């Protein structure tokens, strides 16, 4: 999984809509939609708050992406 999939999966586990997540983060619902479709990424400064809202650690949120990057290096 990648960051976009993690955001979507963790959001759905918390039973949040894209609009609700966007409102809590102070961004547009379109921004959240773009993150989940891997068209853009959240601002690095918003990652800790995003993880907090989703009830996961920053490491958990970014974990799949790190594993993916490591496998590309092999």
PDB file of C-alpha atoms in Angstrom:
ATOM      1  CA  UNK A   1       0.000   0.000   0.000  1.00  0.00           C
ATOM      2  CA  UNK A   2       1.034   3.586  -0.512  1.00  0.00           C
ATOM      3  CA  UNK A   3       0.311   6.773   1.390  1.00  0.00           C
ATOM      4  CA  UNK A   4      -2.839   7.464  -0.637  1.00  0.00           C
ATOM      5  CA  UNK A   5      -4.267   4.038   0.212  1.00  0.00           C
ATOM      6  CA  UNK A   6      -3.301   4.412   3.868  1.00  0.00           C
ATOM      7  CA  UNK A   7      -5.097   7.748   4.136  1.00  0.00           C
ATOM      8  CA  UNK A   8      -8.252   6.285   2.619  1.00  0.00           C
ATOM      9  CA  UNK A   9      -8.159   3.056   4.654  1.00  0.00           C
ATOM     10  CA  UNK A  10      -7.496   4.796   7.975  1.00  0.00           C
ATOM     11  CA  UNK A  11     -10.182   7.410   7.192  1.00  0.00           C
ATOM     12  CA  UNK A  12     -12.746   4.709   6.481  1.00  0.00           C
ATOM     13  CA  UNK A  13     -11.787   2.832   9.676  1.00  0.00           C
ATOM     14  CA  UNK A  14     -12.523   6.032  11.617  1.00  0.00           C
ATOM     15  CA  UNK A  15     -15.866   6.294   9.766  1.00  0.00           C
ATOM     16  CA  UNK A  16     -15.005   9.770   8.455  1.00  0.00           C
ATOM     17  CA  UNK A  17     -16.075  11.249   5.145  1.00  0.00           C
ATOM     18  CA  UNK A  18     -13.569  13.130   3.018  1.00  0.00           C
ATOM     19  CA  UNK A  19     -15.451  16.305   3.967  1.00  0.00           C
ATOM     20  CA  UNK A  20     -15.172  15.590   7.699  1.00  0.00           C
ATOM     21  CA  UNK A  21     -11.458  14.842   7.469  1.00  0.00           C
ATOM     22  CA  UNK A  22     -10.895  17.950   5.368  1.00  0.00           C
ATOM     23  CA  UNK A  23     -12.774  20.111   7.861  1.00  0.00           C
ATOM     24  CA  UNK A  24     -10.709  18.833  10.794  1.00  0.00           C
ATOM     25  CA  UNK A  25      -7.485  19.477   8.871  1.00  0.00           C
ATOM     26  CA  UNK A  26      -8.532  22.870   7.532  1.00  0.00           C
ATOM     27  CA  UNK A  27      -8.217  21.815   3.883  1.00  0.00           C
ATOM     28  CA  UNK A  28     -10.732  21.285   1.099  1.00  0.00           C
ATOM     29  CA  UNK A  29     -12.499  17.996   0.477  1.00  0.00           C
ATOM     30  CA  UNK A  30     -10.973  18.143  -3.009  1.00  0.00           C
ATOM     31  CA  UNK A  31      -7.502  18.089  -1.429  1.00  0.00           C
ATOM     32  CA  UNK A  32      -8.342  14.927   0.513  1.00  0.00           C
ATOM     33  CA  UNK A  33      -9.772  13.376  -2.643  1.00  0.00           C
ATOM     34  CA  UNK A  34      -6.550  14.138  -4.522  1.00  0.00           C
ATOM     35  CA  UNK A  35      -4.463  12.596  -1.740  1.00  0.00           C
ATOM     36  CA  UNK A  36      -6.533   9.427  -1.838  1.00  0.00           C
ATOM     37  CA  UNK A  37      -6.264   9.201  -5.626  1.00  0.00           C
ATOM     38  CA  UNK A  38      -2.500   9.750  -5.423  1.00  0.00           C
ATOM     39  CA  UNK A  39      -2.723  12.953  -7.459  1.00  0.00           C
ATOM     40  CA  UNK A  40      -1.067  15.014  -4.737  1.00  0.00           C
ATOM     41  CA  UNK A  41       0.299  14.591  -1.208  1.00  0.00           C
ATOM     42  CA  UNK A  42      -0.528  16.297   2.061  1.00  0.00           C
ATOM     43  CA  UNK A  43       1.793  19.106   3.086  1.00  0.00           C
ATOM     44  CA  UNK A  44       4.592  17.737   5.239  1.00  0.00           C
ATOM     45  CA  UNK A  45       3.516  20.028   8.099  1.00  0.00           C
ATOM     46  CA  UNK A  46       0.016  18.533   8.128  1.00  0.00           C
ATOM     47  CA  UNK A  47       1.148  14.887   8.357  1.00  0.00           C
ATOM     48  CA  UNK A  48       1.316  14.791  12.204  1.00  0.00           C
ATOM     49  CA  UNK A  49      -2.193  16.263  12.545  1.00  0.00           C
ATOM     50  CA  UNK A  50      -3.506  13.933   9.842  1.00  0.00           C
ATOM     51  CA  UNK A  51      -2.074  10.936  11.703  1.00  0.00           C
ATOM     52  CA  UNK A  52      -3.557  12.186  14.985  1.00  0.00           C
ATOM     53  CA  UNK A  53      -7.034  12.599  13.457  1.00  0.00           C
ATOM     54  CA  UNK A  54      -6.819   9.142  11.902  1.00  0.00           C
ATOM     55  CA  UNK A  55      -5.714   7.641  15.222  1.00  0.00           C
ATOM     56  CA  UNK A  56      -2.387   6.309  13.978  1.00  0.00           C
ATOM     57  CA  UNK A  57       1.240   7.252  14.365  1.00  0.00           C
ATOM     58  CA  UNK A  58       3.094   9.160  11.663  1.00  0.00           C
ATOM     59  CA  UNK A  59       5.159   6.024  11.157  1.00  0.00           C
ATOM     60  CA  UNK A  60       2.038   3.923  10.564  1.00  0.00           C
ATOM     61  CA  UNK A  61       0.669   6.474   8.126  1.00  0.00           C
ATOM     62  CA  UNK A  62       3.910   6.593   6.153  1.00  0.00           C
ATOM     63  CA  UNK A  63       5.003   2.988   6.727  1.00  0.00           C
ATOM     64  CA  UNK A  64       3.776   1.468   3.477  1.00  0.00           C
ATOM     65  CA  UNK A  65       5.444   4.174   1.439  1.00  0.00           C
ATOM     66  CA  UNK A  66       8.761   3.595   3.196  1.00  0.00           C
ATOM     67  CA  UNK A  67       8.567  -0.156   2.574  1.00  0.00           C
ATOM     68  CA  UNK A  68       7.739   0.484  -1.063  1.00  0.00           C
ATOM     69  CA  UNK A  69      10.695   2.836  -1.464  1.00  0.00           C
ATOM     70  CA  UNK A  70      13.000   0.289   0.209  1.00  0.00           C
ATOM     71  CA  UNK A  71      11.887  -2.486  -2.127  1.00  0.00           C
ATOM     72  CA  UNK A  72      12.631  -0.246  -5.133  1.00  0.00           C
ATOM     73  CA  UNK A  73      16.194   0.197  -3.850  1.00  0.00           C
ATOM     74  CA  UNK A  74      16.786  -3.594  -3.819  1.00  0.00           C
TER      75      UNK A  74
END
